[in-house]
Coordinates of C-alpha atoms in Angstrom, one line a residue:
Chain A
M129 CA -38.3 43.7 1.7
I130 CA -36.0 44.3 4.6
R131 CA -33.4 42.0 3.1
L132 CA -33.1 44.4 0.1
F133 CA -31.4 46.8 2.5
D134 CA -29.2 44.1 4.1
R135 CA -25.5 44.2 3.4
K136 CA -24.0 41.6 1.1
P137 CA -22.9 38.5 3.0
G138 CA -19.3 39.3 1.8
A139 CA -19.4 42.5 3.7
N140 CA -19.7 40.8 7.1
A141 CA -17.0 38.5 6.1
A142 CA -14.8 41.4 5.2
V143 CA -15.5 43.1 8.6
L144 CA -14.7 39.9 10.5
A145 CA -11.5 39.5 8.5
E146 CA -10.4 43.1 9.1
A147 CA -11.3 43.0 12.8
R148 CA -9.5 39.7 13.3
A149 CA -6.4 41.0 11.5
L150 CA -6.3 43.9 13.9
M151 CA -6.5 41.4 16.8
D152 CA -3.7 39.4 15.2
E153 CA -1.7 42.6 15.3
G154 CA -2.1 42.7 19.0
L155 CA -5.1 44.9 19.5
G156 CA -7.6 44.0 22.3
L157 CA -11.1 42.8 21.7
E158 CA -12.8 45.9 23.1
F159 CA -10.6 48.3 21.2
V160 CA -11.4 46.5 17.9
L161 CA -15.1 46.5 18.6
D162 CA -15.0 50.2 19.2
L163 CA -13.8 50.5 15.6
F164 CA -16.9 48.7 14.3
P165 CA -19.7 50.1 16.4
E166 CA -22.5 49.0 14.0
D167 CA -21.2 45.5 13.9
A168 CA -20.3 45.1 17.5
P169 CA -23.2 42.9 18.5
W170 CA -22.6 40.1 16.2
L171 CA -18.9 40.7 15.8
R172 CA -18.2 40.4 19.5
E173 CA -19.3 36.7 19.6
Q174 CA -17.5 35.8 16.5
L175 CA -14.2 37.4 17.5
A176 CA -14.5 35.8 21.0
L177 CA -14.9 32.5 19.2
T178 CA -11.8 33.1 17.1
E179 CA -9.8 33.9 20.2
S180 CA -11.0 30.7 21.8
L181 CA -10.0 28.7 18.7
A182 CA -6.5 30.3 18.6
A183 CA -6.0 29.7 22.3
A184 CA -7.2 26.1 22.1
Y185 CA -4.8 25.3 19.2
A186 CA -2.0 27.1 20.9
A187 CA -2.6 25.3 24.2
E188 CA -0.8 22.2 23.1
P189 CA 2.8 23.1 22.2
A190 CA 5.3 20.6 20.9
T191 CA 7.6 19.1 23.5
F192 CA 11.1 20.6 23.6
F193 CA 12.6 17.2 23.0
F194 CA 10.6 16.8 19.7
E195 CA 11.3 20.3 18.5
A196 CA 15.1 20.0 19.2
N197 CA 15.3 16.5 17.7
L198 CA 13.5 17.5 14.6
K199 CA 15.7 20.6 14.2
A200 CA 18.8 18.3 14.3
K201 CA 17.3 16.1 11.7
F202 CA 16.3 19.1 9.6
L203 CA 19.8 20.4 9.6
A204 CA 21.4 17.0 9.0
A205 CA 19.0 16.4 6.1
A206 CA 20.2 19.7 4.5
D207 CA 23.7 18.3 4.2
N208 CA 22.4 14.9 3.1
P209 CA 19.1 15.2 1.3
R210 CA 17.0 12.0 1.1
V211 CA 16.3 12.4 -2.6
P212 CA 18.2 14.4 -5.2
A213 CA 16.7 17.8 -5.7
P214 CA 14.8 17.9 -8.9
A215 CA 16.4 20.0 -11.6
A216 CA 15.0 23.5 -12.0
P217 CA 12.5 23.6 -14.9
A218 CA 13.9 25.0 -18.1
T219 CA 12.8 28.6 -18.5
T220 CA 13.6 29.0 -22.2
A221 CA 10.2 29.0 -23.8
F222 CA 10.4 28.3 -27.5
P223 CA 8.4 30.9 -29.2
F224 CA 7.3 29.0 -32.4
K225 CA 4.7 26.3 -32.2
T226 CA 6.0 24.6 -35.3
A227 CA 9.4 24.4 -33.8
V228 CA 7.9 22.9 -30.6
T229 CA 5.9 20.4 -32.6
S230 CA 8.9 19.3 -34.7
L231 CA 11.0 19.1 -31.6
S232 CA 8.4 16.8 -29.9
L233 CA 8.1 14.7 -33.1
A234 CA 11.9 14.4 -33.3
S235 CA 12.1 13.4 -29.7
A236 CA 9.3 10.9 -30.1
A237 CA 11.1 9.4 -33.1
A238 CA 14.3 9.3 -31.2
A239 CA 12.6 7.6 -28.3
A240 CA 11.1 5.0 -30.6
G241 CA 14.5 4.4 -32.1
V242 CA 16.0 4.0 -28.7
V243 CA 13.3 1.5 -27.8
T244 CA 13.9 -0.5 -31.0
L245 CA 17.6 -0.4 -30.6
G246 CA 17.2 -1.5 -27.0
F247 CA 15.2 -4.5 -27.9
V248 CA 17.4 -5.5 -30.8
T249 CA 20.6 -5.3 -28.8
A250 CA 19.3 -6.5 -25.5
G251 CA 20.2 -10.2 -26.1
G252 CA 23.6 -10.2 -24.5
A253 CA 22.9 -7.4 -22.0
V254 CA 23.8 -7.9 -18.3
P255 CA 22.6 -6.0 -15.3
G256 CA 23.9 -2.5 -15.4
D257 CA 23.7 -2.2 -19.2
W258 CA 21.5 0.5 -20.6
N259 CA 19.4 -2.1 -22.5
Y260 CA 19.1 -4.7 -19.7
G261 CA 15.6 -3.4 -18.9
F262 CA 14.6 -4.2 -22.5
K263 CA 15.9 -7.7 -22.1
L264 CA 13.8 -8.3 -19.0
A265 CA 10.8 -6.7 -20.6
G266 CA 11.2 -9.1 -23.6
E267 CA 11.5 -12.1 -21.3
R268 CA 8.4 -11.1 -19.4
L269 CA 6.5 -10.8 -22.7
Q270 CA 7.9 -14.2 -23.8
Y271 CA 6.8 -15.8 -20.5
A272 CA 3.4 -14.2 -20.7
L273 CA 2.8 -15.6 -24.2
S274 CA 4.0 -19.1 -23.4
R275 CA 1.8 -22.0 -22.2
G276 CA 2.2 -25.5 -20.7
D277 CA 5.5 -27.1 -21.5
D278 CA 6.7 -24.1 -23.4
R279 CA 6.4 -22.1 -20.2
V280 CA 8.9 -24.4 -18.4
N281 CA 11.2 -24.2 -21.4
V282 CA 11.0 -20.4 -21.3
Q283 CA 11.8 -20.4 -17.6
I284 CA 14.8 -22.7 -18.0
G285 CA 16.0 -20.5 -20.8
Q286 CA 15.8 -17.5 -18.6
A287 CA 17.6 -19.3 -15.8
E288 CA 20.4 -20.1 -18.2
A289 CA 20.4 -16.4 -19.2
R290 CA 20.7 -15.4 -15.5
V291 CA 23.6 -17.8 -15.0
Y292 CA 25.3 -16.3 -18.1
E293 CA 24.8 -12.8 -16.7
I294 CA 26.4 -13.7 -13.3
Q295 CA 29.2 -15.3 -15.1
Q296 CA 29.8 -12.2 -17.2
L297 CA 29.5 -9.9 -14.1
S298 CA 31.7 -12.1 -12.0
Q299 CA 34.6 -11.6 -14.4
H300 CA 34.6 -7.9 -13.4
G301 CA 33.7 -8.5 -9.8
D302 CA 30.4 -6.8 -10.4
V303 CA 27.9 -9.4 -9.1
S304 CA 25.4 -8.0 -6.6
T305 CA 23.0 -9.8 -4.3
S306 CA 20.1 -8.8 -6.6
D307 CA 21.7 -10.7 -9.4
L308 CA 21.8 -13.8 -7.2
S309 CA 18.3 -13.4 -6.0
R310 CA 17.1 -13.0 -9.6
L311 CA 18.6 -16.4 -10.5
Q312 CA 17.3 -17.9 -7.3
D313 CA 13.7 -16.7 -8.1
Q314 CA 14.0 -18.0 -11.6
V315 CA 15.0 -21.5 -10.5
Q316 CA 12.3 -21.4 -7.8
A317 CA 9.8 -20.6 -10.4
I318 CA 10.8 -23.7 -12.4
A319 CA 10.5 -25.8 -9.3
T320 CA 7.0 -24.4 -8.7
L321 CA 6.0 -25.2 -12.3
A322 CA 7.4 -28.7 -12.0
Q323 CA 5.1 -29.4 -9.1
S324 CA 2.1 -29.0 -11.3
K325 CA 3.6 -30.7 -14.3
P326 CA 6.7 -32.8 -13.9
L327 CA 9.6 -32.0 -16.2
D328 CA 10.4 -34.2 -19.2
D329 CA 13.8 -35.8 -19.7
V330 CA 15.1 -33.0 -21.9
Q331 CA 14.0 -30.3 -19.4
K332 CA 15.5 -32.2 -16.6
A333 CA 18.8 -32.5 -18.4
R334 CA 18.8 -28.7 -19.1
L335 CA 18.0 -27.9 -15.5
Q336 CA 20.8 -30.2 -14.3
G337 CA 23.1 -28.3 -16.7
V338 CA 21.9 -25.0 -15.2
A339 CA 22.5 -26.3 -11.7
Q340 CA 26.0 -27.5 -12.5
T341 CA 27.0 -24.3 -14.2
T342 CA 25.5 -22.3 -11.4
Q343 CA 27.7 -24.1 -8.8
V344 CA 30.8 -23.4 -10.9
V345 CA 29.9 -19.7 -11.5
L346 CA 29.0 -19.2 -7.8
Q347 CA 32.3 -20.7 -6.8
D348 CA 34.0 -18.3 -9.1
T349 CA 32.0 -15.4 -7.7
K350 CA 32.9 -16.3 -4.2
T351 CA 36.5 -16.3 -5.1
R352 CA 36.5 -13.0 -6.8
Q353 CA 34.2 -11.2 -4.4
P354 CA 34.8 -12.5 -0.9
S355 CA 32.4 -9.9 0.5
L356 CA 29.6 -11.8 -1.2
D357 CA 30.5 -15.1 0.5
E358 CA 27.4 -15.4 2.6
P359 CA 24.8 -14.4 0.0
V360 CA 26.5 -16.7 -2.6
V361 CA 26.4 -19.7 -0.2
A362 CA 22.8 -19.0 0.7
A363 CA 21.8 -18.6 -3.0
G364 CA 23.7 -21.8 -3.9
A365 CA 21.9 -23.7 -1.2
A366 CA 18.5 -22.3 -2.2
I367 CA 19.1 -23.0 -5.9
H368 CA 20.2 -26.5 -5.1
A369 CA 17.1 -27.2 -3.1
A370 CA 14.9 -25.8 -5.8
V371 CA 16.6 -27.9 -8.5
V372 CA 16.2 -31.0 -6.3
M373 CA 12.6 -30.3 -5.8
A374 CA 12.0 -29.7 -9.5
L375 CA 13.9 -32.9 -10.5
S376 CA 12.2 -35.1 -8.0
A377 CA 8.7 -33.8 -8.8
T378 CA 6.7 -36.8 -10.1
P379 CA 3.1 -37.2 -11.1
A380 CA 2.4 -38.4 -7.6
A381 CA -0.4 -36.1 -7.0
T382 CA -2.5 -37.5 -9.9
A383 CA -1.6 -41.1 -9.1
T384 CA -2.7 -40.9 -5.6
T385 CA -6.0 -39.4 -6.5
T386 CA -6.8 -42.1 -9.0
T387 CA -6.0 -45.0 -6.7
T388 CA -7.9 -43.6 -3.9
A389 CA -10.8 -43.1 -6.2
T390 CA -10.9 -46.7 -7.3
A391 CA -10.5 -47.9 -3.8
T392 CA -13.4 -46.0 -2.6
I393 CA -15.6 -47.1 -5.5
T394 CA -15.0 -50.8 -4.8
A395 CA -15.4 -50.3 -1.1
T396 CA -18.7 -48.7 -1.5
I397 CA -20.0 -51.2 -4.1
S398 CA -19.2 -54.5 -2.5
P399 CA -20.8 -53.9 0.9
S400 CA -23.9 -52.3 -0.6
V401 CA -24.5 -55.3 -2.9
T402 CA -24.3 -58.1 -0.3
P403 CA -26.7 -56.6 2.2
T404 CA -29.3 -56.0 -0.4
V405 CA -29.1 -59.6 -1.6
T406 CA -29.4 -61.0 1.9
T407 CA -32.3 -58.8 3.0
T408 CA -34.3 -59.4 -0.2
A409 CA -33.7 -63.1 0.2
T410 CA -35.0 -63.3 3.7
T411 CA -37.9 -60.9 3.4
T412 CA -39.3 -62.0 0.0
P413 CA -38.8 -65.5 -1.4
T414 CA -39.5 -64.1 -4.9
P415 CA -37.5 -65.3 -7.9
P416 CA -34.9 -62.6 -8.4
P417 CA -32.8 -63.2 -5.3
T418 CA -33.3 -66.9 -5.4
E419 CA -32.2 -67.0 -9.0
T420 CA -29.0 -65.3 -8.2
E421 CA -28.3 -67.6 -5.3
T422 CA -29.3 -70.9 -6.9
P423 CA -26.1 -71.4 -8.9
A424 CA -24.1 -71.8 -5.7
P425 CA -26.2 -74.7 -4.1
T426 CA -26.5 -76.6 -7.4
V427 CA -22.8 -76.3 -8.0
T428 CA -21.9 -77.6 -4.6
E429 CA -24.4 -80.4 -4.7
T430 CA -23.3 -81.6 -8.1
A431 CA -19.7 -81.2 -7.1
T432 CA -20.2 -83.7 -4.3
P433 CA -21.9 -86.6 -6.0
N434 CA -23.1 -88.9 -3.3
P435 CA -21.7 -92.5 -3.4
T436 CA -25.2 -93.9 -3.1
E437 CA -26.1 -92.8 -6.6
T438 CA -23.2 -94.6 -8.3
P439 CA -25.4 -97.7 -8.9
A440 CA -27.7 -95.7 -11.2
P441 CA -25.1 -95.2 -14.0
T442 CA -24.1 -98.8 -13.7
H443 CA -27.7 -99.7 -14.1
T444 CA -27.8 -97.9 -17.6
A445 CA -24.6 -99.3 -18.7
T446 CA -25.5 -99.9 -22.3
A447 CA -23.7 -97.9 -24.9
T448 CA -26.8 -97.2 -27.0
E449 CA -28.8 -95.7 -24.2
T450 CA -26.0 -93.3 -23.2
A451 CA -25.5 -92.2 -26.8
E452 CA -29.2 -91.4 -27.2
D453 CA -29.7 -89.6 -24.0
Q454 CA -26.7 -87.3 -24.4
G455 CA -27.6 -83.7 -23.5
T456 CA -30.7 -84.6 -21.6
A457 CA -29.0 -87.2 -19.4
T458 CA -26.8 -84.8 -17.5
P459 CA -29.7 -82.8 -15.9
S460 CA -31.7 -85.8 -15.2
P461 CA -29.3 -87.3 -12.5
S462 CA -29.2 -84.1 -10.6
A463 CA -33.0 -83.7 -10.9
S464 CA -33.5 -87.3 -9.7
T465 CA -30.9 -87.2 -7.0
T466 CA -32.1 -84.1 -5.2
P467 CA -35.5 -85.5 -4.0
E468 CA -33.9 -88.9 -3.1
P469 CA -32.0 -88.2 0.1
Chain B
M243 CA 2.0 48.3 21.0
E244 CA 2.0 44.7 22.1
D245 CA 3.7 42.1 19.9
S246 CA 1.5 40.4 17.4
A247 CA 0.7 36.7 17.7
L248 CA 3.0 35.9 14.8
E249 CA 5.9 37.9 16.2
R250 CA 5.5 36.1 19.5
L251 CA 5.8 32.9 17.7
A252 CA 8.9 33.9 15.8
P253 CA 10.7 37.2 15.4
E254 CA 10.4 39.0 12.1
F255 CA 13.1 38.2 9.7
D256 CA 14.0 38.9 6.1
E257 CA 12.4 35.8 4.6
D258 CA 13.7 36.1 1.0
A259 CA 17.3 36.5 2.1
T260 CA 17.0 33.8 4.6
V261 CA 15.6 31.3 2.1
L262 CA 18.3 32.1 -0.4
A263 CA 21.0 31.6 2.2
A264 CA 19.2 28.3 3.3
Q265 CA 19.3 27.1 -0.3
R266 CA 23.0 27.6 -0.2
G267 CA 23.1 25.3 2.9
D268 CA 23.7 28.0 5.5
H269 CA 22.9 26.4 8.8
T270 CA 22.1 29.7 10.5
A271 CA 19.5 30.5 7.8
L272 CA 18.1 27.0 8.1
S273 CA 17.8 27.4 11.8
D274 CA 16.0 30.7 11.4
L275 CA 13.5 29.2 8.9
Y276 CA 12.9 26.3 11.3
A277 CA 12.4 28.6 14.2
H278 CA 10.0 30.7 12.2
Y279 CA 7.9 27.9 10.8
F280 CA 8.1 25.1 13.3
P281 CA 5.5 26.4 15.8
R282 CA 3.1 27.4 13.0
V283 CA 3.4 24.2 11.2
Y284 CA 3.1 22.1 14.4
R285 CA 0.0 24.0 15.5
Y286 CA -1.6 23.6 12.0
V287 CA -0.9 19.9 12.1
G288 CA -2.1 19.6 15.7
A289 CA -5.3 21.4 14.7
R290 CA -6.0 18.8 12.1
L291 CA -4.9 15.6 13.8
T292 CA -6.1 14.2 17.1
S293 CA -3.0 12.2 18.2
T294 CA 0.1 13.9 19.4
H295 CA 2.1 11.1 18.0
D296 CA 0.6 11.5 14.6
S297 CA 1.2 15.3 14.7
E298 CA 4.8 14.7 15.5
D299 CA 5.2 12.2 12.7
V300 CA 3.5 14.4 10.1
T301 CA 5.4 17.5 11.2
E302 CA 8.7 15.7 10.9
E303 CA 7.7 14.5 7.4
I304 CA 6.8 18.0 6.4
F305 CA 10.1 19.5 7.5
L306 CA 12.1 16.7 5.8
K307 CA 10.1 17.4 2.6
I308 CA 10.8 21.1 2.9
I309 CA 14.5 20.4 3.2
D310 CA 14.4 17.9 0.3
N311 CA 12.6 20.4 -2.0
L312 CA 14.2 23.6 -0.8
P313 CA 16.9 23.7 -3.5
A314 CA 14.1 23.6 -6.1
Y315 CA 12.0 26.3 -4.6
Q316 CA 11.9 29.5 -6.7
F317 CA 10.3 32.8 -5.9
R318 CA 7.7 32.9 -8.7
G319 CA 4.8 34.7 -7.2
L320 CA 4.4 32.1 -4.4
P321 CA 5.8 33.3 -1.0
F322 CA 7.8 30.8 0.9
G323 CA 5.3 30.6 3.7
A324 CA 2.5 29.6 1.3
W325 CA 4.9 27.0 -0.2
V326 CA 5.6 25.6 3.2
F327 CA 1.9 25.4 4.1
R328 CA 1.1 23.7 0.7
I329 CA 3.5 21.0 1.6
A330 CA 2.0 20.9 5.1
R331 CA -1.5 20.7 3.8
N332 CA -0.7 18.0 1.3
E333 CA 1.0 15.9 4.0
V334 CA -1.9 16.3 6.4
V335 CA -4.4 15.3 3.7
S336 CA -2.5 12.3 2.7
H337 CA -2.0 11.2 6.3
V338 CA -5.7 11.5 7.0
R339 CA -6.4 9.5 3.9
R340 CA -4.0 6.8 4.9
Q341 CA -5.6 6.8 8.4
K342 CA -9.0 6.3 6.9
V343 CA -7.8 3.3 5.0
R344 CA -6.1 1.8 8.0
G345 CA -8.8 2.7 10.5
T346 CA -8.3 5.2 13.2
T347 CA -7.3 4.5 16.8
S348 CA -7.7 7.3 19.3
Q349 CA -4.8 8.0 21.5
L350 CA -4.5 10.0 24.6
S351 CA -2.5 13.1 24.3
E352 CA 0.9 12.8 25.8
T353 CA 1.8 16.5 26.0
I354 CA -0.4 18.1 28.5
A355 CA 1.5 21.2 29.5
D356 CA 3.4 20.3 32.6
D357 CA 4.5 23.8 33.7
S358 CA 1.4 24.3 35.7
A359 CA 0.6 22.4 38.9
D360 CA -3.2 23.0 38.4
H361 CA -4.3 19.8 36.9
T362 CA -7.9 20.9 36.7
R363 CA -6.9 23.6 34.3
E364 CA -5.0 21.0 32.2
V365 CA -8.0 18.8 32.0
E366 CA -10.1 21.8 31.0
T367 CA -7.6 22.7 28.3
Q368 CA -7.6 19.3 26.9
L369 CA -11.4 19.2 26.9
T370 CA -11.4 22.5 25.1
I371 CA -8.9 21.3 22.5
A372 CA -10.9 18.1 22.0
M373 CA -14.1 20.1 21.6
V374 CA -12.6 22.5 19.1
R375 CA -11.2 19.6 17.1
T376 CA -14.5 17.8 17.2
L377 CA -16.5 20.8 16.1
T378 CA -14.1 21.8 13.3
E379 CA -14.1 18.3 12.0
R380 CA -17.8 18.8 11.3
L381 CA -17.1 21.8 9.1
P382 CA -17.0 21.5 5.3
D383 CA -13.5 20.8 4.1
A384 CA -12.9 24.3 2.6
Q385 CA -14.0 26.0 5.8
R386 CA -12.0 23.7 8.0
Q387 CA -8.9 24.3 6.0
V388 CA -9.3 28.1 6.3
I389 CA -10.0 27.9 10.1
T390 CA -7.1 25.7 10.9
L391 CA -4.6 27.7 8.8
R392 CA -5.9 31.0 10.2
F393 CA -6.2 30.1 13.8
G394 CA -4.2 26.9 14.1
A395 CA -1.1 28.0 12.1
G396 CA -1.7 31.7 12.6
L397 CA -1.5 32.6 8.9
S398 CA -2.9 35.8 7.6
V399 CA -5.8 35.9 5.2
A400 CA -3.4 36.6 2.4
E401 CA -1.1 33.8 3.3
T402 CA -4.0 31.4 3.7
A403 CA -5.3 32.4 0.3
Q404 CA -1.9 31.6 -1.2
A405 CA -1.5 28.4 0.6
L406 CA -4.9 27.2 -0.5
K407 CA -4.8 28.7 -4.0
K408 CA -7.9 30.8 -3.3
T409 CA -8.6 34.5 -3.5
E410 CA -8.5 36.6 -0.4
N411 CA -12.2 37.3 -0.6
N412 CA -13.0 33.7 -0.9
V413 CA -10.9 33.0 2.3
K414 CA -12.7 35.8 4.1
V415 CA -16.1 34.4 3.2
L416 CA -15.1 30.9 4.1
Q417 CA -13.7 32.1 7.4
H418 CA -16.9 34.0 8.2
K419 CA -19.1 31.0 7.3
G420 CA -17.0 28.6 9.3
I421 CA -17.0 30.9 12.4
A422 CA -20.8 31.4 12.1
R423 CA -21.3 27.6 11.8
L424 CA -19.1 26.9 14.8
Q425 CA -21.0 29.5 16.7
Q426 CA -24.3 27.6 16.0
M427 CA -22.7 24.3 17.0
V428 CA -21.4 25.8 20.3
A429 CA -24.8 27.3 21.0
R430 CA -26.5 23.9 20.4
Q431 CA -24.1 22.3 22.8

């Protein structure tokens, strides 16, 4: 019930704002409180707090050095702004919606036309041309759509394009370090691709062609633009290294893996077989191990026919007997000889 | 009558004429603008950031942005002061965001006022500043913005409203709520 007669919360806010504004003007706390006698009890504490806040914030001034230094920068920046000031927005509001719509449609059509023209004419563009961006965009698209071998071919093609561009720019002495680094990146990308899949003969030949042309073009650039001497030499060295890496890449990675694989397989099989054979042979005299081992003793024993048995064949020297006993005669000597010794 | 807090910070000057002259590259006008706004901007930034180093960096960035964008400034219902503090506010907010991403490191203040030999008072001052910052950090963002612009930068209610794109009544209510909440926090401590 009592709250019905309370003032709105905004009223206290207005009183505080008004009182504080008076203090900002330089009036003292007590003077201001006298102007708001009904609100003095709660207002005193809040105004005191605002004073403490302002005093606390003001208690940490900037150093003179910083203030002076920043002022110097501020004035210097006025003469040489960091970024060009944006143009003031056009204030001519076109009154008719239809006109605005047609204008926007016309500009959209013009933009589409410019894009199309840009892509169509971008083939021979060099850095600095209006449509060079379209050329790079087209190349990026081409690269993104390519796979496997084709990707290497695309990269080599683009490297050839970079060399051509530098050649064109070099004739006017317009080569920049970014053009060199673009070519360098391109060749480096080829070298990286070659590490995963070695280049075929045609690709190698093309890359060698790129490398040779590059050396000639860079030499020409160095002559025409002596200021670019260092970057050109550095780019030439880097490109040469990348080309060497790409050309020398062999399927070594796959070969080593296969050989090590087979090596490990044989290594693991052979030791594991022999111990099992020996252990089973010693622990259990059952047929399986003895059967596997029997061929060796029989072979050795038959291979060394003892001279004491030689009389036996001479005993059966008749031709008829040997002819009849063929097939059964061979096992019999071995069978008869084993118990004899 | 005693000089107001703002007049003590910088003498009154014809702001519109000064800004126009500054836009033409007049160094005197630029110096006047700098003298007028530097203490307020620095206090505002200092009220929001704990490290002196950060405050200096952000203040510098604000003034360089002001000079970069000054040629494009137009008197279109937005006073120059409000324009300056919009830049300041945006810069502080983006700095705080970056700091949150990077992780904060607390640094000791390097600028304890050295004109007094009473070091006990210096320490007390630093503690008060630290406490005020800590408490205002706990306020809701809108209230904190109003409190720091009003008492840190010394803007009037009208200027604060323009800088924050709010109505004056809104600013008054936010100020009242913020002060009341700070009062409760101080009482609890």
